[in-house]
Short mmCIF file of C-alpha atoms in Angstrom, two decimals:
data_model
loop_
_atom_site.label_atom_id
_atom_site.label_comp_id
_atom_site.label_asym_id
_atom_site.label_seq_id
_atom_site.Cartn_x
_atom_site.Cartn_y
_atom_site.Cartn_z
CA MET A 1313 -0.13 -0.12 -0.13
CA SER A 1314 0.93 3.38 -0.93
CA LEU A 1315 2.18 6.01 1.80
CA PRO A 1316 -0.69 8.55 1.18
CA LEU A 1317 -3.02 5.91 1.27
CA ILE A 1318 -1.63 5.14 5.03
CA ALA A 1319 -1.64 8.46 5.64
CA LEU A 1320 -5.21 8.92 4.87
CA SER A 1321 -6.37 5.87 6.70
CA SER A 1322 -4.44 7.11 9.71
CA LEU A 1323 -6.86 10.06 9.96
CA PHE A 1324 -10.05 7.46 10.66
CA ALA A 1325 -7.75 5.51 12.76
CA LEU A 1326 -9.63 5.31 16.48
CA ALA A 1327 -7.83 6.95 19.28
CA TYR A 1328 -8.04 3.23 21.12
CA GLY A 1329 -4.64 1.24 21.30
CA GLN A 1330 -2.82 -1.61 19.90
CA GLN A 1331 -4.13 -0.66 16.52
CA ILE A 1332 -4.01 -2.44 13.49
CA GLY A 1333 -1.81 -2.01 10.91
CA THR A 1334 -2.49 -1.56 7.08
CA ASN A 1335 0.98 -2.18 5.10
CA THR A 1336 0.27 -6.31 5.15
CA ALA A 1337 -3.48 -7.31 5.35
CA GLU A 1338 -4.22 -10.13 7.89
CA VAL A 1339 -5.06 -13.58 6.50
CA ASN A 1340 -5.08 -15.84 8.76
CA PRO A 1341 -4.35 -19.63 7.62
CA PRO A 1342 -7.42 -21.73 7.25
CA LEU A 1343 -6.89 -24.93 8.80
CA ILE A 1344 -9.49 -27.57 9.66
CA TRP A 1345 -10.27 -29.69 12.66
CA GLU A 1346 -12.67 -32.28 14.14
CA THR A 1347 -15.40 -32.57 16.95
CA CYS A 1348 -16.41 -36.14 17.43
CA THR A 1349 -19.11 -37.84 19.69
CA GLY A 1350 -17.82 -41.50 18.52
CA VAL A 1351 -15.71 -43.62 16.38
CA GLY A 1352 -16.41 -42.08 12.68
CA ASN A 1353 -19.12 -39.76 13.66
CA CYS A 1354 -17.25 -36.70 13.63
CA THR A 1355 -18.11 -33.40 12.43
CA PRO A 1356 -15.31 -30.35 10.91
CA VAL A 1357 -14.67 -27.26 12.08
CA ASN A 1358 -13.61 -24.57 9.99
CA GLY A 1359 -11.04 -22.93 11.94
CA SER A 1360 -7.80 -20.79 11.09
CA VAL A 1361 -4.53 -19.95 12.68
CA THR A 1362 -2.83 -16.59 13.61
CA ILE A 1363 0.71 -15.87 14.58
CA ASP A 1364 1.86 -14.26 18.03
CA ALA A 1365 1.70 -10.62 18.07
CA ASN A 1366 5.04 -10.27 19.71
CA TYR A 1367 6.25 -12.11 16.55
CA ARG A 1368 4.92 -8.92 14.29
CA TRP A 1369 6.13 -5.85 13.29
CA THR A 1370 4.92 -3.05 15.59
CA HIS A 1371 5.21 0.48 14.05
CA GLN A 1372 3.96 4.05 14.36
CA VAL A 1373 0.32 4.57 12.99
CA GLY A 1374 0.38 5.89 9.58
CA GLY A 1375 4.20 5.41 9.20
CA TYR A 1376 7.34 2.90 9.05
CA THR A 1377 9.11 4.05 12.09
CA ASN A 1378 9.16 1.23 14.77
CA CYS A 1379 8.06 1.24 18.29
CA LYS A 1380 11.10 -0.15 19.23
CA THR A 1381 14.35 0.75 18.92
CA ALA A 1382 16.91 -2.07 17.52
CA SER A 1383 18.29 -2.44 21.17
CA GLY A 1384 14.36 -3.31 22.23
CA THR A 1385 13.70 -0.39 24.13
CA TRP A 1386 10.58 2.09 23.41
CA ASN A 1387 10.86 4.74 20.69
CA THR A 1388 10.23 7.42 23.29
CA THR A 1389 9.27 9.98 21.06
CA ILE A 1390 6.04 7.48 19.85
CA CYS A 1391 5.74 5.61 23.32
CA PRO A 1392 6.06 8.72 25.89
CA ASP A 1393 4.04 6.88 28.45
CA PRO A 1394 1.94 3.19 27.85
CA ILE A 1395 -1.74 4.65 26.73
CA THR A 1396 -0.02 6.85 24.28
CA CYS A 1397 2.27 4.24 22.94
CA ALA A 1398 -0.73 1.93 22.22
CA GLU A 1399 -2.79 4.68 20.34
CA ASN A 1400 0.60 5.70 18.29
CA CYS A 1401 1.46 2.11 17.53
CA ALA A 1402 -0.19 -0.58 15.16
CA VAL A 1403 0.52 -4.38 15.14
CA GLU A 1404 0.89 -5.34 11.24
CA GLY A 1405 -0.64 -8.21 9.58
CA VAL A 1406 2.30 -11.09 8.58
CA ASP A 1407 2.90 -12.73 5.58
CA TYR A 1408 2.74 -16.60 6.76
CA THR A 1409 4.32 -17.93 3.66
CA THR A 1410 7.91 -15.98 4.73
CA SER A 1411 6.94 -16.64 8.61
CA GLY A 1412 7.38 -20.65 8.85
CA VAL A 1413 3.62 -21.29 9.05
CA ALA A 1414 1.62 -23.21 6.44
CA THR A 1415 -1.40 -24.95 6.10
CA SER A 1416 -3.43 -27.07 3.48
CA GLY A 1417 -6.92 -28.89 4.59
CA ASN A 1418 -6.38 -30.59 8.05
CA ALA A 1419 -2.56 -30.15 8.15
CA LEU A 1420 -0.42 -27.50 9.72
CA THR A 1421 3.57 -27.25 9.13
CA VAL A 1422 5.57 -25.00 11.03
CA THR A 1423 9.45 -24.24 10.05
CA LEU A 1424 12.40 -23.69 12.30
CA THR A 1425 15.05 -21.83 10.40
CA THR A 1426 18.55 -22.70 12.58
CA ALA A 1427 20.62 -20.13 11.55
CA THR A 1428 18.51 -17.70 13.22
CA ASN A 1429 16.92 -19.81 15.67
CA SER A 1430 13.60 -18.92 14.77
CA GLY A 1431 10.30 -20.55 14.55
CA PRO A 1432 6.76 -19.32 14.86
CA ARG A 1433 4.68 -19.82 17.81
CA VAL A 1434 0.67 -19.88 16.32
CA TYR A 1435 -2.80 -20.32 18.13
CA LEU A 1436 -6.30 -21.90 17.09
CA LEU A 1437 -8.81 -19.51 15.75
CA ASP A 1438 -12.70 -20.42 16.71
CA PRO A 1439 -14.56 -19.97 12.72
CA THR A 1440 -15.36 -16.40 13.32
CA GLY A 1441 -11.91 -15.86 13.23
CA GLU A 1442 -12.04 -12.89 16.25
CA LYS A 1443 -12.03 -15.31 19.15
CA TYR A 1444 -9.47 -18.04 19.90
CA GLN A 1445 -10.74 -21.37 20.03
CA LEU A 1446 -11.68 -22.88 23.81
CA PHE A 1447 -11.01 -26.59 24.76
CA GLN A 1448 -13.02 -27.91 27.67
CA LEU A 1449 -11.29 -30.71 28.28
CA LEU A 1450 -12.77 -32.72 31.39
CA GLN A 1451 -13.42 -35.98 30.22
CA LYS A 1452 -12.57 -35.17 26.55
CA GLU A 1453 -9.60 -36.45 24.30
CA PHE A 1454 -7.43 -34.67 22.02
CA THR A 1455 -5.85 -35.93 18.99
CA PHE A 1456 -3.63 -35.36 16.70
CA ASP A 1457 -1.38 -36.74 13.66
CA VAL A 1458 2.30 -35.58 13.67
CA ASN A 1459 5.52 -35.87 11.54
CA LEU A 1460 8.52 -35.01 13.30
CA SER A 1461 11.15 -36.85 11.67
CA GLN A 1462 13.72 -33.66 10.56
CA VAL A 1463 12.85 -32.33 14.78
CA GLY A 1464 16.70 -33.65 16.14
CA CYS A 1465 18.40 -33.11 19.45
CA GLY A 1466 17.72 -29.83 20.90
CA MET A 1467 14.79 -28.85 19.10
CA ASN A 1468 11.35 -28.75 20.31
CA ALA A 1469 8.06 -29.47 18.21
CA ALA A 1470 5.25 -28.56 21.13
CA LEU A 1471 1.39 -28.43 21.09
CA TYR A 1472 0.11 -27.46 24.05
CA PHE A 1473 -2.91 -25.83 25.84
CA SER A 1474 -2.61 -22.21 27.56
CA GLU A 1475 -5.39 -20.66 29.64
CA MET A 1476 -5.41 -17.46 27.33
CA ASN A 1477 -8.25 -15.36 27.48
CA VAL A 1478 -10.68 -16.07 24.87
CA ASP A 1479 -10.69 -12.33 23.55
CA GLY A 1480 -6.89 -12.40 23.95
CA GLY A 1481 -7.32 -9.19 25.76
CA LYS A 1482 -9.53 -7.19 23.35
CA ALA A 1483 -11.03 -4.50 24.10
CA THR A 1484 -11.38 -0.35 23.72
CA THR A 1485 -7.59 -0.18 24.23
CA ASN A 1486 -6.74 -3.47 22.03
CA VAL A 1487 -8.60 -3.57 18.88
CA ALA A 1488 -6.10 -6.14 17.57
CA GLY A 1489 -7.23 -9.30 19.44
CA PRO A 1490 -7.40 -12.62 18.64
CA LYS A 1491 -7.02 -12.01 15.14
CA TYR A 1492 -3.53 -10.62 15.64
CA GLY A 1493 -2.22 -13.16 18.19
CA THR A 1494 -2.27 -11.05 21.42
CA GLY A 1495 -2.92 -11.83 24.89
CA TYR A 1496 0.03 -14.72 25.36
CA CYS A 1497 0.79 -16.38 28.75
CA ASP A 1498 1.83 -19.41 30.23
CA ALA A 1499 3.08 -21.18 33.52
CA GLN A 1500 6.86 -19.42 33.06
CA CYS A 1501 5.13 -16.25 33.69
CA PRO A 1502 6.68 -14.70 30.64
CA SER A 1503 7.33 -10.84 30.56
CA GLY A 1504 7.91 -10.08 26.72
CA ASP A 1505 4.60 -9.11 25.79
CA ASN A 1506 5.00 -5.89 24.05
CA PHE A 1507 1.27 -5.04 25.28
CA ILE A 1508 -1.09 -6.36 27.99
CA ASP A 1509 -4.82 -5.29 27.83
CA GLY A 1510 -4.34 -3.06 25.06
CA GLN A 1511 -1.37 -0.95 27.16
CA ALA A 1512 2.51 -0.64 26.38
CA ASN A 1513 4.35 -3.08 28.99
CA PHE A 1514 6.45 -0.50 29.81
CA ALA A 1515 7.53 -2.49 33.33
CA ASN A 1516 7.87 -5.69 31.63
CA THR A 1517 5.03 -7.10 33.46
CA ALA A 1518 5.06 -11.09 33.47
CA GLN A 1519 1.68 -12.78 32.70
CA CYS A 1520 1.18 -16.10 34.05
CA CYS A 1521 -1.11 -18.96 33.59
CA THR A 1522 -2.38 -22.25 33.85
CA GLU A 1523 -0.28 -24.51 30.91
CA MET A 1524 -1.05 -28.24 29.50
CA ASP A 1525 1.83 -29.13 27.66
CA ILE A 1526 0.41 -32.19 25.52
CA TRP A 1527 3.00 -32.65 23.38
CA GLU A 1528 6.80 -31.40 23.82
CA ALA A 1529 9.20 -33.37 21.56
CA ASN A 1530 11.24 -34.40 18.80
CA ALA A 1531 12.61 -37.51 17.04
CA ILE A 1532 14.34 -38.87 20.27
CA SER A 1533 11.93 -37.81 23.16
CA ASN A 1534 8.92 -36.23 24.24
CA ALA A 1535 6.83 -35.57 27.30
CA PHE A 1536 3.20 -34.18 28.45
CA THR A 1537 3.51 -32.08 31.60
CA THR A 1538 1.33 -30.57 33.75
CA HIS A 1539 2.00 -26.63 34.87
CA GLY A 1540 -0.83 -25.38 37.35
CA CYS A 1541 -0.75 -21.71 38.90
CA LEU A 1542 -1.90 -20.25 42.03
CA GLN A 1543 -4.45 -17.93 40.25
CA ASP A 1544 -7.06 -18.60 37.29
CA GLY A 1545 -5.13 -16.99 34.12
CA PRO A 1546 -3.77 -14.59 32.88
CA TYR A 1547 -2.69 -12.81 35.78
CA ALA A 1548 0.14 -10.44 36.47
CA CYS A 1549 2.85 -11.78 39.15
CA PRO A 1550 2.46 -10.06 42.20
CA SER A 1551 4.99 -7.18 43.67
CA THR A 1552 6.59 -10.38 45.59
CA GLY A 1553 7.58 -11.37 42.25
CA CYS A 1554 6.96 -13.94 40.21
CA SER A 1555 8.51 -17.14 42.11
CA GLY A 1556 6.20 -19.72 43.33
CA GLN A 1557 3.27 -18.48 40.94
CA CYS A 1558 3.02 -21.76 38.77
CA ASP A 1559 4.95 -25.10 38.47
CA GLY A 1560 7.11 -23.92 35.87
CA ASN A 1561 8.98 -27.53 35.95
CA GLY A 1562 6.07 -29.19 36.00
CA CYS A 1563 4.58 -32.85 36.64
CA ALA A 1564 5.81 -34.76 33.35
CA PHE A 1565 5.77 -38.30 31.66
CA ASN A 1566 8.70 -38.95 29.42
CA ALA A 1567 9.05 -42.62 28.50
CA TYR A 1568 12.71 -42.50 27.91
CA GLY A 1569 12.92 -40.94 31.46
CA MET A 1570 10.41 -43.50 33.10
CA GLY A 1571 12.84 -46.21 31.97
CA ALA A 1572 11.37 -47.20 28.58
CA LYS A 1573 14.47 -46.92 26.87
CA THR A 1574 13.56 -48.37 23.32
CA PHE A 1575 9.58 -47.04 23.16
CA TYR A 1576 9.89 -44.00 21.33
CA GLY A 1577 12.26 -43.02 18.41
CA PRO A 1578 13.47 -43.88 15.20
CA GLY A 1579 12.66 -47.07 14.66
CA GLU A 1580 11.31 -48.00 17.96
CA THR A 1581 7.71 -49.32 19.00
CA VAL A 1582 6.74 -45.84 18.44
CA ASP A 1583 8.63 -45.08 15.35
CA THR A 1584 9.41 -40.99 15.09
CA GLY A 1585 10.96 -41.73 11.35
CA SER A 1586 7.32 -41.82 10.08
CA LYS A 1587 3.71 -40.10 10.92
CA PHE A 1588 2.00 -41.20 14.24
CA THR A 1589 -1.19 -40.51 15.67
CA VAL A 1590 -1.24 -39.04 19.33
CA VAL A 1591 -3.97 -39.54 21.74
CA THR A 1592 -4.43 -37.62 25.19
CA GLN A 1593 -7.14 -38.59 27.54
CA PHE A 1594 -8.26 -36.07 30.70
CA ILE A 1595 -10.31 -38.54 32.93
CA THR A 1596 -12.22 -36.99 36.05
CA ASP A 1597 -12.82 -38.35 39.25
CA ASN A 1598 -16.60 -39.39 38.29
CA GLY A 1599 -15.86 -40.08 34.72
CA LEU A 1600 -18.56 -36.87 33.30
CA PRO A 1601 -17.29 -33.72 32.46
CA SER A 1602 -18.38 -31.91 35.76
CA GLY A 1603 -15.70 -34.01 37.79
CA ASN A 1604 -12.39 -33.14 38.89
CA LEU A 1605 -9.61 -34.01 36.92
CA ALA A 1606 -7.86 -36.91 38.07
CA GLN A 1607 -5.88 -38.32 35.28
CA ILE A 1608 -4.03 -37.50 31.66
CA ARG A 1609 -3.44 -40.81 29.77
CA ARG A 1610 -1.54 -41.44 26.63
CA ILE A 1611 -2.26 -43.70 23.68
CA TYR A 1612 -0.54 -43.62 20.35
CA VAL A 1613 -1.31 -45.26 17.24
CA GLN A 1614 0.87 -45.88 14.42
CA ASN A 1615 -0.24 -47.69 10.92
CA GLY A 1616 -3.33 -49.25 11.97
CA VAL A 1617 -1.72 -50.43 15.64
CA VAL A 1618 -2.96 -49.04 18.91
CA ILE A 1619 -0.18 -48.67 21.16
CA GLN A 1620 -1.04 -48.16 24.79
CA ASN A 1621 1.71 -45.12 26.48
CA ALA A 1622 5.08 -47.54 28.20
CA MET A 1623 4.95 -48.36 31.35
CA SER A 1624 7.05 -46.35 34.32
CA GLN A 1625 9.88 -48.65 35.37
CA VAL A 1626 11.66 -46.15 37.61
CA SER A 1627 12.20 -47.42 41.39
CA GLY A 1628 10.03 -45.73 43.44
CA ILE A 1629 7.35 -44.84 41.03
CA GLN A 1630 4.54 -47.74 41.07
CA SER A 1631 4.09 -49.24 37.36
CA THR A 1632 1.87 -46.40 35.31
CA ASN A 1633 1.50 -44.95 31.98
CA ALA A 1634 -0.44 -41.87 33.36
CA ILE A 1635 -0.07 -38.69 35.47
CA SER A 1636 -1.76 -38.64 38.38
CA THR A 1637 -1.37 -37.01 41.68
CA ALA A 1638 -0.15 -40.48 43.14
CA PHE A 1639 2.41 -40.59 40.19
CA CYS A 1640 3.63 -36.65 40.69
CA ASP A 1641 3.79 -37.55 44.09
CA GLN A 1642 5.95 -40.42 43.70
CA GLN A 1643 8.28 -38.68 41.26
CA LEU A 1644 8.36 -35.28 43.07
CA GLY A 1645 7.85 -35.69 46.49
CA THR A 1646 4.45 -34.02 48.38
CA THR A 1647 6.03 -30.76 48.81
CA SER A 1648 7.01 -30.32 45.01
CA PRO A 1649 5.93 -27.13 43.45
CA PHE A 1650 2.94 -29.68 41.96
CA GLU A 1651 1.31 -29.81 45.06
CA ALA A 1652 2.24 -26.14 46.39
CA VAL A 1653 0.01 -24.85 43.40
CA GLY A 1654 -2.89 -27.25 44.26
CA GLY A 1655 -1.96 -30.36 42.30
CA MET A 1656 -4.74 -31.08 39.72
CA LYS A 1657 -6.99 -28.30 41.11
CA PRO A 1658 -5.56 -25.46 38.67
CA LEU A 1659 -6.28 -27.64 35.73
CA THR A 1660 -9.16 -28.76 36.52
CA THR A 1661 -10.50 -25.23 37.03
CA ALA A 1662 -8.90 -24.15 33.64
CA PHE A 1663 -10.00 -27.26 31.45
CA THR A 1664 -13.75 -26.25 33.12
CA THR A 1665 -13.01 -22.50 31.75
CA GLY A 1666 -11.69 -23.77 28.11
CA MET A 1667 -8.02 -23.22 26.98
CA VAL A 1668 -6.27 -22.32 23.81
CA LEU A 1669 -4.28 -24.12 21.73
CA ALA A 1670 -0.75 -23.37 20.67
CA VAL A 1671 1.58 -24.95 18.62
CA SER A 1672 5.42 -24.13 17.82
CA LEU A 1673 8.59 -25.01 17.18
CA TRP A 1674 11.73 -23.79 18.60
CA ASP A 1675 15.37 -24.66 19.39
CA ASP A 1676 18.02 -24.01 21.89
CA SER A 1677 21.54 -24.23 20.90
CA SER A 1678 23.54 -23.94 24.21
CA PRO A 1679 24.88 -27.27 25.09
CA ASP A 1680 22.29 -28.42 27.83
CA GLY A 1681 19.22 -25.88 26.37
CA MET A 1682 17.10 -28.66 25.67
CA SER A 1683 18.50 -31.63 27.88
CA TRP A 1684 15.38 -31.57 30.27
CA LEU A 1685 13.61 -32.87 26.89
CA ASP A 1686 16.10 -35.18 25.26
CA GLY A 1687 19.49 -35.27 27.38
CA ALA A 1688 21.34 -38.21 28.20
CA PRO A 1689 20.99 -40.06 30.25
CA ASN A 1690 18.14 -39.00 32.18
CA ALA A 1691 15.60 -37.79 29.11
CA GLY A 1692 17.06 -39.26 25.89
CA THR A 1693 19.98 -40.20 23.84
CA CYS A 1694 20.89 -36.69 22.98
CA THR A 1695 24.76 -35.54 24.43
CA THR A 1696 25.07 -32.02 22.33
CA GLY A 1697 22.57 -28.98 21.32
CA VAL A 1698 21.44 -28.77 17.92
CA ASN A 1699 22.59 -31.65 15.96
CA THR A 1700 21.51 -30.18 12.28
CA THR A 1701 22.98 -28.94 9.62
CA ALA A 1702 19.78 -28.30 7.58
CA ALA A 1703 19.15 -24.94 7.13
CA THR A 1704 15.26 -25.22 7.67
CA VAL A 1705 13.32 -27.81 9.47
CA ASN A 1706 9.99 -28.72 9.30
CA ALA A 1707 6.94 -30.10 11.57
CA THR A 1708 3.68 -30.99 10.36
CA PHE A 1709 0.70 -31.56 12.89
CA SER A 1710 -2.87 -32.64 11.01
CA ASN A 1711 -6.22 -34.50 11.62
CA ILE A 1712 -6.89 -32.80 14.86
CA ARG A 1713 -10.20 -34.24 16.71
CA PHE A 1714 -11.64 -33.66 19.87
CA GLY A 1715 -14.63 -35.32 21.62
CA ASP A 1716 -15.82 -38.34 24.23
CA ILE A 1717 -13.16 -40.59 25.27
CA ASN A 1718 -12.26 -43.17 22.52
CA SER A 1719 -14.12 -41.27 19.79
CA THR A 1720 -11.31 -39.91 18.01
CA TYR A 1721 -9.03 -42.41 16.73
CA VAL A 1722 -9.81 -46.31 15.34
CA MET A 1723 -9.42 -49.27 16.86
CA PRO A 1724 -10.22 -48.19 20.56
CA PRO A 1725 -8.51 -50.66 23.01
CA PRO A 1726 -11.23 -51.63 26.10
CA ILE A 1727 -9.82 -49.04 28.18
CA SER A 1728 -12.76 -48.65 31.31
CA THR A 1729 -12.70 -44.59 32.12
CA SER A 1730 -12.76 -45.37 35.64
CA ILE A 1731 -9.33 -44.42 37.83
CA ILE A 1732 -6.36 -46.21 38.32
CA THR A 1733 -5.16 -46.12 42.12
CA LEU A 1734 -1.76 -45.91 42.57
CA SER A 1735 0.00 -47.21 46.18
CA PRO A 1736 1.78 -44.76 48.21
CA PRO A 1737 5.84 -44.18 47.15
CA HIS A 1738 7.62 -47.77 47.39
CA THR A 1739 11.18 -48.86 45.99
CA THR A 1740 10.70 -51.67 43.77
CA THR A 1741 8.51 -51.82 40.77
CA THR A 1742 7.89 -54.75 38.13
CA PRO A 1743 8.36 -53.15 34.62
CA THR A 1744 6.07 -53.40 32.62
CA SER A 1745 6.30 -52.33 28.79
CA THR A 1746 5.65 -52.99 25.08
CA LYS A 1747 9.41 -53.62 24.90
CA PRO A 1748 11.00 -55.63 28.03
CA THR A 1749 13.84 -53.35 29.59
CA THR A 1750 15.20 -53.84 33.32
CA THR A 1751 14.21 -51.63 35.93
CA SER A 1752 16.15 -48.25 35.73
CA THR A 1753 16.69 -46.12 38.74
CA THR A 1754 17.57 -42.91 36.66
CA THR A 1755 16.67 -39.68 37.94
CA VAL A 1756 13.38 -38.19 36.73
CA PRO A 1757 14.51 -35.40 34.43
CA THR A 1758 12.82 -31.92 35.54
CA GLN A 1759 12.69 -28.79 32.87
CA THR A 1760 14.61 -26.08 33.66
CA HIS A 1761 13.84 -21.86 33.06
CA TRP A 1762 13.70 -23.05 29.05
CA GLY A 1763 11.68 -25.85 29.35
CA GLN A 1764 8.84 -24.09 27.95
CA CYS A 1765 6.66 -23.82 24.72
CA ALA A 1766 7.24 -20.26 24.20
CA GLY A 1767 10.57 -21.03 23.09
CA ILE A 1768 14.26 -19.53 23.44
CA GLY A 1769 14.61 -15.66 24.37
CA TYR A 1770 10.35 -15.07 25.03
CA THR A 1771 11.08 -14.21 28.53
#
């Protein structure tokens, strides 16, 4: 668009805040997903995706001057204070084809550029394109296909849920809203959002909220992890700071870390050299959506074969293949951050309200950057940082389905929706897995500061 047209458009811009740029039209890539009430009884939903607001060019309304300087500080001429800054700055549309995001039918492909360590983070919009799609997860299952054969050591192809507001903080001071990817939060309490509820984030205020990591993975290892917070989100850290507000490390199930060394990976039971299906079930204590979250289960399907998650084989943790309060207490202790924020309670609340789906692909080139996910000997077989020489790396998520238990995948096994009760912590277990292995005394991996889906550099 020519400068005169841009200047003309600025005359009609409302003096609200976090305005919408006019240089690049925002065309959210369409993505079809399905809701299911029974096997073969699924209904397509015409959704779309949007890239996070912080990944966008933010500039002066009616011009091209960046609202932030090259050093990352606010331009004091355009932004003398948070409210004026929001009135003077516009968040721009993006060219998704050059931003590492592509969709085709029910498939979403995200691309990581390894030279710059840059990969996208996107959110699913509802059919209107003006709000985030909310998923109420209690006594439901969430399923997707994934191909991450290119995603090696030091990388993380993540699919997860965040307790973001359905409107992304859209208000008279934020006309951009979900269509432009506003309102991000997670259990790491990131402080990097440029705008919060339509005002410039001069104070680098952190935004906390409960997070459920369905899938943090590469071709070597994967984990699904709970991350609860003390309050319903999103919310700003109190004046005393963010420490203890959320369970940043979380309670995770990593099959390799649980002793099943040959369950997941290239050529293993779940063969990451080709596409497979991931099913995650959220079981309540009464078998109804009105119940409290009691257990999180994982099932895989590959080449028409249903594969139950590997059983834990770690001393002190009773053999199980699901996350529950007993599993978390046996793994982390009864005074862990998991229990300090309320155990499963924050997730029950967030799952009742509904959570926003996020997908990202990122890497950490530091030697120990992704060791919490894939590092030898406790979490995987990786011994260095990023191990690829490829200029770009792709991960494709497809065939997303959401619905009743055992409704989203073929050949469902005869699994009861009743809760598996674990005994108190003990010192010996009988290992059981798809491929026999010996009992492991491996130290269970935990996440570090960068053990998050937001990606390296998103503070």
